[in-house]
Every structure is written in structure tokens, then in C-alpha cells.
Tab-separated table of C-alpha atoms in Angstrom:
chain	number	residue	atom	x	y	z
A	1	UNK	CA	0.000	0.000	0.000
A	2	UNK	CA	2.936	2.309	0.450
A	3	UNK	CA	3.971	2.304	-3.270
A	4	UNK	CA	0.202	3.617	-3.854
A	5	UNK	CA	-1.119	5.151	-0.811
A	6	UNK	CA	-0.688	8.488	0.946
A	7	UNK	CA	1.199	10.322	3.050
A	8	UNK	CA	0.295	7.816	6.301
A	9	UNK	CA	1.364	4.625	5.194
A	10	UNK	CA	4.863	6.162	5.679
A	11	UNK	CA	4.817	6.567	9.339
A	12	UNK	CA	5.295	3.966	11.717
A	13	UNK	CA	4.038	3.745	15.521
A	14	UNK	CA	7.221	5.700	16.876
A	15	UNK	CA	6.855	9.031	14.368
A	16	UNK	CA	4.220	11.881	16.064
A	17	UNK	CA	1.156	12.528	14.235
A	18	UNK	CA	1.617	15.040	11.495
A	19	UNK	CA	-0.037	16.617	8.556
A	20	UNK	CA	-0.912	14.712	5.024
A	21	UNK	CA	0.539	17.837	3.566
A	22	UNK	CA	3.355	18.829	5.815
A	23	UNK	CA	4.604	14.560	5.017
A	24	UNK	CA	4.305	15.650	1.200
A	25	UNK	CA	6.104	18.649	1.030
A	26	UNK	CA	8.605	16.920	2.932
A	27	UNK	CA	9.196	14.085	0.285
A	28	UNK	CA	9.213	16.361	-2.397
A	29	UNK	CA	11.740	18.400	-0.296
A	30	UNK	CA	13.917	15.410	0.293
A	31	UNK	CA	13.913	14.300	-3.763
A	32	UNK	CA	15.522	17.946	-4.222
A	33	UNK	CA	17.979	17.276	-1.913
A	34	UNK	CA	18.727	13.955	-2.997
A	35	UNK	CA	19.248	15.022	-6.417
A	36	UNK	CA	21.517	18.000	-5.057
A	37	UNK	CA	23.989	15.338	-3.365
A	38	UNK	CA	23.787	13.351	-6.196
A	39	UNK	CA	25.634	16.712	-7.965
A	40	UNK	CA	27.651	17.041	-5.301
A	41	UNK	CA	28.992	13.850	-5.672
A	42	UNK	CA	29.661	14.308	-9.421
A	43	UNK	CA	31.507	17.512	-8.948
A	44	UNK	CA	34.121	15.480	-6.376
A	45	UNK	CA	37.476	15.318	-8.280
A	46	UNK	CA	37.748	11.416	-8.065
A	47	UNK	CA	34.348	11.216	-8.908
A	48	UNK	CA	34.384	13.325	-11.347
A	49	UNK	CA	37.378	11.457	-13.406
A	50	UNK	CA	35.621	8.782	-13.507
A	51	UNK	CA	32.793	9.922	-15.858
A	52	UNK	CA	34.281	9.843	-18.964
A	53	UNK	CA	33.752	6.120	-18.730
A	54	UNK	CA	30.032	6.931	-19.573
A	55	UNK	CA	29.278	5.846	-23.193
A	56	UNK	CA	28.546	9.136	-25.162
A	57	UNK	CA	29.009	11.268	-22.019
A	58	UNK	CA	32.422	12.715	-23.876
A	59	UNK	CA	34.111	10.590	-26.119
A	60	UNK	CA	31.787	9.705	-29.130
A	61	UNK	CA	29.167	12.344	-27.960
A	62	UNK	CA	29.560	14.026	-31.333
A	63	UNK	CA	30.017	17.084	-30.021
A	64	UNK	CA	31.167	18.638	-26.812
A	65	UNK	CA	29.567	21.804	-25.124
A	66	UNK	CA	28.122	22.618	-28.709
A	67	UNK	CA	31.315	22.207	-30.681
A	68	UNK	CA	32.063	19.859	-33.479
A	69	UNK	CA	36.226	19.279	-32.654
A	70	UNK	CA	37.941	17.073	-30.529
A	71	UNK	CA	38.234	18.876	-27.177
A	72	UNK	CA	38.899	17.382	-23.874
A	73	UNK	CA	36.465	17.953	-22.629
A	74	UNK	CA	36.960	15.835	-19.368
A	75	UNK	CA	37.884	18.692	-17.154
A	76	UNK	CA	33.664	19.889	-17.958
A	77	UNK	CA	32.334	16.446	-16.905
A	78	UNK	CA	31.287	17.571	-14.043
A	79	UNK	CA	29.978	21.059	-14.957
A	80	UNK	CA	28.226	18.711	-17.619
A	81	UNK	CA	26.563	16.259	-14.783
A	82	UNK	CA	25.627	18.813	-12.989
A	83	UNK	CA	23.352	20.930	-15.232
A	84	UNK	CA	21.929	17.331	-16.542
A	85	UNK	CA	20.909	16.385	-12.811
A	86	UNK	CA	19.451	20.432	-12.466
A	87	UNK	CA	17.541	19.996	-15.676
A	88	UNK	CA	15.783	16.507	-14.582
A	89	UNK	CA	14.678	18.245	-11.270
A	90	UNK	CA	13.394	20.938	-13.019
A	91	UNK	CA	11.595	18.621	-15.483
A	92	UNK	CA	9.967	16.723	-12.562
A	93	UNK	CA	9.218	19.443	-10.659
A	94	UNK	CA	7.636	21.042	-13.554
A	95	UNK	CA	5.872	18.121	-14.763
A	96	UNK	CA	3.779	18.356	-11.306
A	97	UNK	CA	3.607	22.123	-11.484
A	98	UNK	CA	1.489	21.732	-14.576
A	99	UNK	CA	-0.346	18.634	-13.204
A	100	UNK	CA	-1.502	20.799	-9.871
A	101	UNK	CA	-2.685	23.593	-11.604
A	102	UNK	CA	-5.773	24.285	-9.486
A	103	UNK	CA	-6.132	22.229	-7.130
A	104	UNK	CA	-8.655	23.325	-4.760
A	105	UNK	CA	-8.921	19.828	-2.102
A	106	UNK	CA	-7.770	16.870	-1.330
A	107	UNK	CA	-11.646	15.631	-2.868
A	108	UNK	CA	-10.087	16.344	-6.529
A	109	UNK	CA	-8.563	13.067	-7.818
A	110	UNK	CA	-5.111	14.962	-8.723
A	111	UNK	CA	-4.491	15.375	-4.969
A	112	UNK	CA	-3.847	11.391	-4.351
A	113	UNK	CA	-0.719	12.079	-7.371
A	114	UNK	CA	0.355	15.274	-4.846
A	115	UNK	CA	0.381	13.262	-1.827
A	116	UNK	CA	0.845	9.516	-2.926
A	117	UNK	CA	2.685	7.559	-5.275
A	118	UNK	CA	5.683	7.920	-4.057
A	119	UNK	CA	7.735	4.901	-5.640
A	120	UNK	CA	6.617	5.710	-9.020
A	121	UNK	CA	7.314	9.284	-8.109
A	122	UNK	CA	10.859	7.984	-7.691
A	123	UNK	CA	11.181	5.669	-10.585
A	124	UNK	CA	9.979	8.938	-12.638
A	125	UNK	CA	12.550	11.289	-11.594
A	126	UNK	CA	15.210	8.483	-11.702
A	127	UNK	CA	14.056	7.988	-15.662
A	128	UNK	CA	13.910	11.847	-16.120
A	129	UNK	CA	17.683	11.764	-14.939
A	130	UNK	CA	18.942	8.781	-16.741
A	131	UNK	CA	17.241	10.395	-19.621
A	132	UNK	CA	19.052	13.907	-19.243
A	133	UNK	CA	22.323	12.441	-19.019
A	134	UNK	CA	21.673	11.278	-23.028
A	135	UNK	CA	20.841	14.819	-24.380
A	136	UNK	CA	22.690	15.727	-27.313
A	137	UNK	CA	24.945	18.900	-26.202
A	138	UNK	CA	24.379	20.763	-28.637
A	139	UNK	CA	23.529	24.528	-27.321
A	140	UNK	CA	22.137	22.380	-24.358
A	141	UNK	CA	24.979	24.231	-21.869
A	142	UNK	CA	24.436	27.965	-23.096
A	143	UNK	CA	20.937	27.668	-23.211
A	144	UNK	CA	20.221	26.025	-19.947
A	145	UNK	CA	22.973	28.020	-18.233
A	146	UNK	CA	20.224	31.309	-18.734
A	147	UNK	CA	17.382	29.450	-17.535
A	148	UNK	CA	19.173	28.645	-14.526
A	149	UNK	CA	20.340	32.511	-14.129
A	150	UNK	CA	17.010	33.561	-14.169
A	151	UNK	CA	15.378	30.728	-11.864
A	152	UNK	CA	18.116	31.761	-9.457
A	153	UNK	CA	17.613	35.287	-9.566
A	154	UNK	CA	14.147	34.263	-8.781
A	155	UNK	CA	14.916	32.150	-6.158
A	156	UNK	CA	16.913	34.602	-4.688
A	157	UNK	CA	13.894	36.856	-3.961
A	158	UNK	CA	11.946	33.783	-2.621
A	159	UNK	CA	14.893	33.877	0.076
A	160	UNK	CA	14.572	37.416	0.688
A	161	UNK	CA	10.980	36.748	1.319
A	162	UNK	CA	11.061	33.733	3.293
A	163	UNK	CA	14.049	35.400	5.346
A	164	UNK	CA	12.055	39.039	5.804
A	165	UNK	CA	9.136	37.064	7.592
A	166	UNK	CA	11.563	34.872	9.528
A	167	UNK	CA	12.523	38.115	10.659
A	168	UNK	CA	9.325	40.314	11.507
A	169	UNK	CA	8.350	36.617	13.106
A	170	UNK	CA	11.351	36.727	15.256
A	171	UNK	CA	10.727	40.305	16.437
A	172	UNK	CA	7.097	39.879	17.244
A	173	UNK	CA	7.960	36.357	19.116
A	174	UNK	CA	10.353	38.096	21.626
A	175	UNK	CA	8.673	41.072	21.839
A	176	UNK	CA	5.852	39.603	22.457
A	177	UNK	CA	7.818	37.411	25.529
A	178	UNK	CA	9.220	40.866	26.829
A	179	UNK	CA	5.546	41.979	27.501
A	180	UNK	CA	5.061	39.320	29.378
A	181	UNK	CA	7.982	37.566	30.901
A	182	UNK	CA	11.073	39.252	32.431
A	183	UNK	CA	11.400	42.728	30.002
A	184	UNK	CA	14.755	43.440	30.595
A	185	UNK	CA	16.023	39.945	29.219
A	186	UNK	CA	14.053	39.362	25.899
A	187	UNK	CA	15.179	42.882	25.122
A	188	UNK	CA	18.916	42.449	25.737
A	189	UNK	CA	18.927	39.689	23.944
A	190	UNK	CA	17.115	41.188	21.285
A	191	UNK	CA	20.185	44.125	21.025
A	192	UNK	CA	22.790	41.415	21.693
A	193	UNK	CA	21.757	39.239	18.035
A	194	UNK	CA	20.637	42.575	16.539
A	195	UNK	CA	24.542	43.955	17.468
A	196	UNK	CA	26.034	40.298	16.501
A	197	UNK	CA	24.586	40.914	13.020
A	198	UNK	CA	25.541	44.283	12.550
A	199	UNK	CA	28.990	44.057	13.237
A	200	UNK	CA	29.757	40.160	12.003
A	201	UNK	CA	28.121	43.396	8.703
A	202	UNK	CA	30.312	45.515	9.056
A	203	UNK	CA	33.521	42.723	9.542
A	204	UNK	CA	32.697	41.568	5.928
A	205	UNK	CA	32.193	45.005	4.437
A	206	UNK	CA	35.352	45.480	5.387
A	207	UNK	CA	36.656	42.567	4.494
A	208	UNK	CA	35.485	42.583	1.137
A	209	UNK	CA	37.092	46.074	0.162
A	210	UNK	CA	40.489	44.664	1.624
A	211	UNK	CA	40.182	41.421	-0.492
A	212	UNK	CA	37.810	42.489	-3.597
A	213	UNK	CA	38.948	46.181	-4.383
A	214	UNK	CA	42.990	47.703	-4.989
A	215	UNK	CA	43.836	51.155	-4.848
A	216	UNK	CA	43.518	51.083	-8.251
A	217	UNK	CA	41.512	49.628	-10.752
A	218	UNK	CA	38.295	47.441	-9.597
A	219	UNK	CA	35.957	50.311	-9.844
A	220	UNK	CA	32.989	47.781	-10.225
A	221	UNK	CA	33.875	46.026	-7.128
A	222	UNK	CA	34.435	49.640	-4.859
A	223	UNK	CA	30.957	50.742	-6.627
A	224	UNK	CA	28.843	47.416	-5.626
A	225	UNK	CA	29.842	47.343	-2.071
A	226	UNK	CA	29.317	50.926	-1.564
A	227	UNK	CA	26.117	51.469	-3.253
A	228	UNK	CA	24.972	48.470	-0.983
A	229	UNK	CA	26.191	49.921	2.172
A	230	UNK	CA	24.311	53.250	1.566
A	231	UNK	CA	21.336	50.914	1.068
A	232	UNK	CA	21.510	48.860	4.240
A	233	UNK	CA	22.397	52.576	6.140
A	234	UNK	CA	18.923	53.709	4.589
A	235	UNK	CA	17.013	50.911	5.192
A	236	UNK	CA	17.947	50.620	8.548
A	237	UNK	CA	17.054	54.064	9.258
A	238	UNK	CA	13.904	53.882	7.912
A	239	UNK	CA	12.926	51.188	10.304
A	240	UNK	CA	13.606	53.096	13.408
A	241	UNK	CA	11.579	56.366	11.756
A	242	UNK	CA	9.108	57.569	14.281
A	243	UNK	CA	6.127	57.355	11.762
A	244	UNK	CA	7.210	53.760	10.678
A	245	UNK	CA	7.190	52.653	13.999
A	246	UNK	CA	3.998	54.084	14.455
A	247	UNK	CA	2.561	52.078	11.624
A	248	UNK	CA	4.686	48.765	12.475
A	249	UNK	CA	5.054	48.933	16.357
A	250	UNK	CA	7.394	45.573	15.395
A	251	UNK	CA	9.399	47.137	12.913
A	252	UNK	CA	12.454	47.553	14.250
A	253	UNK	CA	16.588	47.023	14.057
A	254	UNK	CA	16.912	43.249	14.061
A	255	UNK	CA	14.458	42.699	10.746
A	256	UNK	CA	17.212	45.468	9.180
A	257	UNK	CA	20.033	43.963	10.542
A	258	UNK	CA	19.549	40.532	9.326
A	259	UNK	CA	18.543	41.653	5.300
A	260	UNK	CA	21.651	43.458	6.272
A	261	UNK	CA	23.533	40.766	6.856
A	262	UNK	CA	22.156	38.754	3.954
A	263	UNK	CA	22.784	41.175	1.412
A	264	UNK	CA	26.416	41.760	2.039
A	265	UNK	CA	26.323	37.564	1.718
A	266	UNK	CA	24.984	38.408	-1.498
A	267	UNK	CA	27.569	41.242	-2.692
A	268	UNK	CA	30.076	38.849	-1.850
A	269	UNK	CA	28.927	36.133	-3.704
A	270	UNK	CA	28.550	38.547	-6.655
A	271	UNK	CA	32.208	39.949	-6.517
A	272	UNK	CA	33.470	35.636	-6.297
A	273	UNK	CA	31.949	36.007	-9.951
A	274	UNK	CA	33.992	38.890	-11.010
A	275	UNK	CA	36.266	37.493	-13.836
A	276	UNK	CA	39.407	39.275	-12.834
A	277	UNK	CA	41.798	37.580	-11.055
A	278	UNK	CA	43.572	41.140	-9.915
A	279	UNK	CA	40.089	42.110	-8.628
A	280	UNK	CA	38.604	39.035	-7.470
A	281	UNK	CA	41.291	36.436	-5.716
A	282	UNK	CA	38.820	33.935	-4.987
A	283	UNK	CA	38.491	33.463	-9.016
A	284	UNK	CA	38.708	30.065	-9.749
A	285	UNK	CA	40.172	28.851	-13.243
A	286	UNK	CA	39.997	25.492	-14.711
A	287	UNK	CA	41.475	24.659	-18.281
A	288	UNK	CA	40.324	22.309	-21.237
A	289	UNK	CA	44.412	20.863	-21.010
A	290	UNK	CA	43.420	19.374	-17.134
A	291	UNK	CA	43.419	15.507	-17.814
A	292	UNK	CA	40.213	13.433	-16.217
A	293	UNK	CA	43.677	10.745	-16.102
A	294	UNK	CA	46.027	13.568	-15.167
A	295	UNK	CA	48.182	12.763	-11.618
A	296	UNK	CA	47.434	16.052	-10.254
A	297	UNK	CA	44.116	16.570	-9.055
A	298	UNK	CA	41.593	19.031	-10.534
A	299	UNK	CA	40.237	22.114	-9.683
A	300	UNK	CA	37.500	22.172	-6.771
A	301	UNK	CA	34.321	23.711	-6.833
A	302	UNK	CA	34.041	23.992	-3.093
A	303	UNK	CA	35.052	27.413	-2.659
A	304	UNK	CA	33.415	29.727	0.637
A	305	UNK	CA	30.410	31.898	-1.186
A	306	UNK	CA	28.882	28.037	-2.517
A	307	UNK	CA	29.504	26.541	1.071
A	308	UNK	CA	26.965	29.328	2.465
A	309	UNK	CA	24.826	29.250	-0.761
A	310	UNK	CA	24.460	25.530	0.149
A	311	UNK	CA	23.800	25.995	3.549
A	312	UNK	CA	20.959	28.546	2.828
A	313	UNK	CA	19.291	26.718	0.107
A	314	UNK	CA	19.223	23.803	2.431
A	315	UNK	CA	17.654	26.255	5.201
A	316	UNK	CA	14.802	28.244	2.631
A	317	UNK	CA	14.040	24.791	1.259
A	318	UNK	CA	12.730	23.437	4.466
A	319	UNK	CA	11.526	26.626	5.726
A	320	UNK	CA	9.200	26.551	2.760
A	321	UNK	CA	8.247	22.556	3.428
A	322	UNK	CA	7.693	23.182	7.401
A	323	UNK	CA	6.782	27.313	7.176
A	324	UNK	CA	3.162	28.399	8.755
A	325	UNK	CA	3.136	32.290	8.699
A	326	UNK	CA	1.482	34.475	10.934
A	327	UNK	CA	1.332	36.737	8.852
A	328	UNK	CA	-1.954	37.150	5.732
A	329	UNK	CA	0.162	39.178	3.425
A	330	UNK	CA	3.243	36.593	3.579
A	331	UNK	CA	0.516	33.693	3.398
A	332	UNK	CA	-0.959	35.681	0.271
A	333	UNK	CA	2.573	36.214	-0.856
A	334	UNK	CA	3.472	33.027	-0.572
A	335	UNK	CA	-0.105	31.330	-1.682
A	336	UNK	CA	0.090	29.206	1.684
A	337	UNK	CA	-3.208	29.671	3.334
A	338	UNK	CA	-1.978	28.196	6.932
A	339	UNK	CA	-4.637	29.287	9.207
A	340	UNK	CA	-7.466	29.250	6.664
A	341	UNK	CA	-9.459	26.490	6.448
A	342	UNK	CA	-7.607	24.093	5.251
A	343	UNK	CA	-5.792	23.735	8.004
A	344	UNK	CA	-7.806	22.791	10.689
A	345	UNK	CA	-9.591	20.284	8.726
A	346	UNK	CA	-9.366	16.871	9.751
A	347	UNK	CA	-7.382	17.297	12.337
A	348	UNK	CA	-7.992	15.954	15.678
A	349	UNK	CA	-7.279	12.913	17.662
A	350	UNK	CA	-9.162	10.707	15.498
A	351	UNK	CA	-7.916	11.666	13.011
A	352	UNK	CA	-4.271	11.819	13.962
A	353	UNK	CA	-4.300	8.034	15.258
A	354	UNK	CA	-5.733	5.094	14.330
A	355	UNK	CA	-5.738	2.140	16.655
A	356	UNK	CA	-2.854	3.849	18.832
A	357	UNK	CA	-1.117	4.356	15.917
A	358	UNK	CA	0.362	7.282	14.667
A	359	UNK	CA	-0.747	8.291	11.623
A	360	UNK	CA	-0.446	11.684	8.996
A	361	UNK	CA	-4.076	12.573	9.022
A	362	UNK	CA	-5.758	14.268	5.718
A	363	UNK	CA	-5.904	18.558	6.805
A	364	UNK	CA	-7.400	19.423	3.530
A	365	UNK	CA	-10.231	17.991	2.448
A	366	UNK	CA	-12.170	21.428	2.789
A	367	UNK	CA	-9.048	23.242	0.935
A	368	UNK	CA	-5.814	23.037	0.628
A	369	UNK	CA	-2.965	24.102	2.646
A	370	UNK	CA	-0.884	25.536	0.167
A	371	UNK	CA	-0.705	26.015	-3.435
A	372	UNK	CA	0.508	23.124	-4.954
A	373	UNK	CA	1.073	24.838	-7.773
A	374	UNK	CA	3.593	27.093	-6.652
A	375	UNK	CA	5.116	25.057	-4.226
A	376	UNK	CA	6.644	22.819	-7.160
A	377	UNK	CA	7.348	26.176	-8.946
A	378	UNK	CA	9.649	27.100	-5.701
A	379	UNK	CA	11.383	23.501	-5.719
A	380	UNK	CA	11.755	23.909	-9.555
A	381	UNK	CA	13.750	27.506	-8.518
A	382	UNK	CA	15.240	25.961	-5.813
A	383	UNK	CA	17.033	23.051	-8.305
A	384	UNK	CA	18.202	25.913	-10.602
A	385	UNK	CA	19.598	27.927	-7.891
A	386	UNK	CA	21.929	24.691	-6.359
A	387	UNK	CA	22.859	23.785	-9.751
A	388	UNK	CA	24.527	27.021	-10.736
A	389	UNK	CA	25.427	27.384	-7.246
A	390	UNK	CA	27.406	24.301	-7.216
A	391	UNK	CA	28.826	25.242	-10.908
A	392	UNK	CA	29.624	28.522	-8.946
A	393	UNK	CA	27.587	30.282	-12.155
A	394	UNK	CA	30.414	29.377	-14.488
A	395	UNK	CA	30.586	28.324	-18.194
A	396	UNK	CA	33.008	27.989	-20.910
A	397	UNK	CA	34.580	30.554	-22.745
A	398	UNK	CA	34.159	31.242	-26.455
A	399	UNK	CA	37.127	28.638	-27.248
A	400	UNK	CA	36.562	25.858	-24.907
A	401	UNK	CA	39.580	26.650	-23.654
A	402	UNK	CA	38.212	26.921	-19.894
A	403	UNK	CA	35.657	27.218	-17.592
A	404	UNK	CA	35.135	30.967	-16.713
A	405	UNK	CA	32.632	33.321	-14.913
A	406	UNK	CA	30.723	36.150	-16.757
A	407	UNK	CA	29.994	38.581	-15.552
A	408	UNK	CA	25.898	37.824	-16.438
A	409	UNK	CA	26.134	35.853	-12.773
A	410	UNK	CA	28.083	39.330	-11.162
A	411	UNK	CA	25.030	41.558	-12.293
A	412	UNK	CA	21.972	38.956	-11.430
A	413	UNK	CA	23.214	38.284	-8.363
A	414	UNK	CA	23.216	43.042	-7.623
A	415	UNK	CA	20.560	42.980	-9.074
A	416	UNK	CA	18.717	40.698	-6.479
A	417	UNK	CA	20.439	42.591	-3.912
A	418	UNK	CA	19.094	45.606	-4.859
A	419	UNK	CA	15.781	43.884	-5.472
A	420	UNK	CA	15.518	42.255	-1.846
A	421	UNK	CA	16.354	45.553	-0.525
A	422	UNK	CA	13.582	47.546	-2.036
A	423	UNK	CA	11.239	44.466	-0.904
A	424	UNK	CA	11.868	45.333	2.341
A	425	UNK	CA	12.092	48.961	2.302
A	426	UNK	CA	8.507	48.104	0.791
A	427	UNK	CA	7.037	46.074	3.785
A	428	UNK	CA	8.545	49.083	5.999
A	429	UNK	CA	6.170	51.858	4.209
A	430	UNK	CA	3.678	50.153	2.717
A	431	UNK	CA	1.412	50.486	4.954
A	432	UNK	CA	2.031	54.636	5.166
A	433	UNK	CA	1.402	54.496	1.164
A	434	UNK	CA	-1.687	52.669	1.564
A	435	UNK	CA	-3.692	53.391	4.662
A	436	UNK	CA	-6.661	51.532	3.519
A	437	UNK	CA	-5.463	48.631	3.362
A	438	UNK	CA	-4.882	45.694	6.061
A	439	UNK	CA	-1.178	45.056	6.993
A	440	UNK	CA	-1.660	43.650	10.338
């Protein structure tokens, strides 16, 4: 029954009671992670030297990276494995986007493929990937490397979301505890993680103009971290404004200081991309000449800004499988409908256990929990941002000659920086713009 059923088969006696649709988005959740260390394991240098041995996956392919010569192209394996594993998660994910499409309850028939089925789920995206590993290359790379910039840049914002109601959440909560617990130490601790963030801020800012930018020259570099500094100053004012805090009582430092703290992360990913070695010394270079058979060992991937791309993606990925806002316009945002009522329904102890057993019980058969829709939409995002994260947004050069960053992946990646901020100098005076409407 567990190859066909739902969500509860999966649960044995010892596992608490849970939500059909919490159990689902957790299995989809955990095939997008097990595709991601699948990638992770290609892009390991041993690994990775050992995929040439793949019939048609270099030699004989016909092509390589959507040239007709004979290139070696073994030092791109990886790069190559990678984007094939990001394109069948995208594929599956997008082949249940399109199935979902208006779902309303678990009553329509569509809902048993959303939350059951998973071993055929699995043999799907297993033949998706075996699949992807046989497509021609062709343009494949150059194309697919600008649908994953823009699913990332997307992505990116879905962060910036996700992490700007983690934050007004986090205020509220101890707030919230100050009022009625022991004042004085919910609000020191509330200025000892707001000061934390702002300096661990200020450490990188500096940092990344001692590392990043020269006396002279890297005029890019000295313009992206200052334009984002004056932003972060101006957002952070703007929070403490008496008229802001009139209209958001929980508006306050620690919301600024942690988009603060993530946007710096995200200027310093964006200089790791700048393709100068003078202006960027965390460049990394990998030629066409490197041997998959070669005794010395080739390039990593694993360089700092991907380790902390990783660890976020992991982070916003099951933030978005576990999340349950208190917040409508984040719910609305984020077409999750938590405390509507499709989340009450069903629940109960009946329908939690059955005979002492602990069982996922159905919470939407009046509506559904979230949109299905767009849930799959955020995994599909969330595949494109790990696979150019783990390619570190790089792709060969005119010649084939090597593996290099453009600077396509330098300018997305402002660009969402700039984005985010304005996102949240938008949830600060929104509600001053429009005083008619509900931002509670």
C-alpha cells in the first residue's frame, strides 16, 4: 500500500502525528535534496574522473559543449553532470507544477498524485535523470545556463521573502515574551543578536574592500559594495523612523540587521563572480588541457560563497516545506493559506491516530494548505539555484579553452540585492502608502 497510498502509510508507531501535507512537502523536499547530493557527488574530483567512462558522455558524444572538434572535454564532466541532474529536477518538478494547476482539495482526484505515489514518483525522476544524461549537447549548456540565471535570480527573492518574515516573526515572538515575561532579558537579547549581526556586517564590508577592491583599478567592485552599504544605512534608518514605527510597532533594528547581513552575503557572492583575477582572488580557473587521467588533481568547486549558498538553500528549502506564517500578506505572498481552512480540517485525535497508531491525518479535504502549484514552482527555482550554485555560475569561454565566470552571474546576483532591498524597504512603508489597506 505504500507504493500507492498516501502520506500515512509512511509513518510507523514511533513518528508523532503530522499533517498529510506537511509529510508531502517533505518528500518532495527530500527528492531535491537527494538530487543536489547526487551533484555534489559528481563535482568530487575522483568522482568526477571517472565519468568519462560513460558511453557518449564525452568521447563519441559528437560534439562537446556545442562544438564539433575534438576537445577534452573531461575537465567539464562535471559542470556537464551537474546541469543534466538540475535539468531533470526541473523537469519533474515542472511536470507536477502543470499537473496541480488548481487544485482546490484533497476531494479532486489529482491530490492522491500530490500526496501519494511515491515509488513511481521515484522511478519517474530516476528515468527523467537517466534520460538527461543522453541529451545531445548541442547549445544544451548555453541555453540552460540562462534558464538557470534567471530561476536563481528568482529564487533569490523567494529567500529574501522567506528570510524578511523569519525576521518580523522573530521580532514579534520576543517582543511579544518581553511583555510578558522578564522585560529586561528578551530585550537584551534582542540588542545582543541585533549587534552580533551588525557588526559580524560591518567585519565583511570590510573585508570585502580589503580582499575584492585595490587602490587602483576594480571600480565595479568599490561601486557594488558601496552602493549596498548606503542601502543597508537607509534601510535601517527607515525602520527606526518615528512614523514607521507608528505604523509597524514591530518594525524595528533586528528585521534590518539581518537583510543586512544577507545582502552583504549576497555582494560577496557577486564579486566571487567577477572574472578578474587582480580584482577578485577567490576566481577560480579550470582549463580544457586538465586531464580526467592527469596525476594532479583538478580544480574544486568547493570554494566559501557556494559553502553558504548551500547551507541557505538547504535552510529556505525546508523553511518553505515546514513554514506556517502568521502573517496574511506573507501567506498571500506566498499562496500558503496556513490558518485558513484548510488547516484545521481533519485534524484531531481521530484523526491523527488510528488504533494507537500514529498516523499523517488528511488537513485538507475542505481546501488546501498551500498552493501546490507554486510550491513545485519554488522547488523547480530551488534546483536551478543549487545547480549554478554548485557550478559557482560558471561556463566555458568562447574557445573551450576553460571554464570561466561572466559577468551575467556578477550583475543577477546586484541585481537581487538591490531587489531584496527595495522588498523590504517596501514592507517598511507600505502600509504609510496605503492606509486603507490591512497590513496587520
Amino acid at each position: 500500500s505504500c507504493l500507492c497510498g498516501s502520506a500515512p502509510c509512511l509513518l510507523c508507531g514511533c513518528c508523532p502525528s503530522a499533517k498529510n501535507s506537511t509529510i508531502s512537502r517533505l518528500l518532495f523536499t527530500f527528492f531535491l535534496f537527494l538530487g543536489t547530493l547526487v551533484s555534489i557527488i559528481m563535482i568530487i574530483p575522483g568522482v568526477e574522473k571517472e565519468l568519462h567512462k560513460l558511453p557518449g558522455f564525452c568521447e563519441g558524444s559528437g560534439s562537446v559543449l556545442g562544438v564539433q572538434s575534438k576537445v577534452d572535454c573531461s575537465s567539464f564532466l562535471g559542470h556537464k553532470a551537474v546541469y543534466r541532474m538540475g535539468f531533470a529536477m526541473a523537469a519533474f518538478f515542472c511536470l507536477f507544477a502543470v499537473l496541480m494547476v488548481c487544485v482546490r482539495s484533497s476531494k479532486d482526484p489529482r491530490a492522491a498524485l500530490q500526496n501519494g505515489f511515491w515509488f513511481f514518483k521515484f522511478l519517474v525522476l530516476v528515468g527523467i535523470t537517466v534520460g538527461a544524461f543522453y541529451i545531445p549537447d548541442g547549445t544544451f549548456t548555453s541555453v540552460w545556463f540562462y534558464f538557470g540565471v534567471v530561476g536563481s535570480f528568482l529564487f533569490i527573492l523567494i529567500q529574501l521573502v522567506l528570510l524578511i518574515d523569519l525576521a518580523h516573526s522573530w521580532s514579534q515572538r520576543w517582543l511579544h515574551n518581553a511583555e510578558q515575561g522578564s522585560a529586561k532579558g528578551w530585550y537584551a537579547a534582542l540588542c545582543t543578536v541585533t549587534f552580533i549581526f551588525y557588526a559580524a556586517s560591518i567585519a565583511a564590508i570590510v573585508l570585502l574592500y580589503v580582499y575584492y577592491t585595490k587602490p587602483e583599478g576594480c571600480t565595479e567592485g568599490k561601486a557594488f559594495i558601496s552602493i549596498n552599504l548606503i542601502l543597508c544605512l537607509i534601510v535601517s534608518v527607515v525602520s527606526i523612523l518615528p512614523k514607521i514605527q507608528e505604523a509597524q510597532p514591530h518594525s524595528g533594528l533586528l528585521q534590518a540587521s539581518l537583510i543586512t547581513l544577507y545582502t552583504i552575503y549576497v555582494t560577496w557572492a557577486a564579486l566571487a563572480n567577477v572574472p578578474s583575477q587582480r580584482c577578485n582572488p577567490t576566481l577560480l580557473l579550470r582549463n580544457s588541457t586538465g586531464s580526467a587521467t592527469a596525476a594532479e588533481p583538478l580544480t574544486t568547486w568547493w570554494d566559501a560563497p557556494s559553502i553558504v549558498g548551500l547551507v541557505i538553500f538547504i535552510l529556505c528549502t525546508l523553511f518553505i516545506s515546514l513554514r506556517c506564517s502568521d502573517h496574511p500578506q506573507v501567506n498571500k505572498l506566498m499562496l500558503t493559506e496556513e490558518s485558513g481552512a484548510g488547516a484545521g480540517a481533519g485534524a484531531g485525535p481521530g484523526g491523527a491516530e488510528e488504533g494507537g497508531v500514529h498516523r499523517a491525518y488528511d488537513n485538507e479535504q475542505d481546501g488546501v494548505s498551500y498552493n501546490y502549484t507554486f510550491f513545485h514552482l519554488c522547488l523547480l527555482l530551488a534546483a536551478l539555484y543549487i545547480m549554478m550554485t554548485l557550478t559557482n555560475w560558471y561556463r566555458p569561454d568562447d574557445r573551450l579553452q576553460a571554464l570561466s565566470s561572466p559577468w551575467t552571474a556578477v550583475w543577477v546576483k546586484i541585481c537581487s540585492s538591490w531587489a531584496g532591498l527595495l522588498l523590504y524597504l517596501w514592507t517598511l512603508v507600505a502600509p504609510l502608502l496605503l492606509p486603507d489597506r490591512d497590513f496587520s
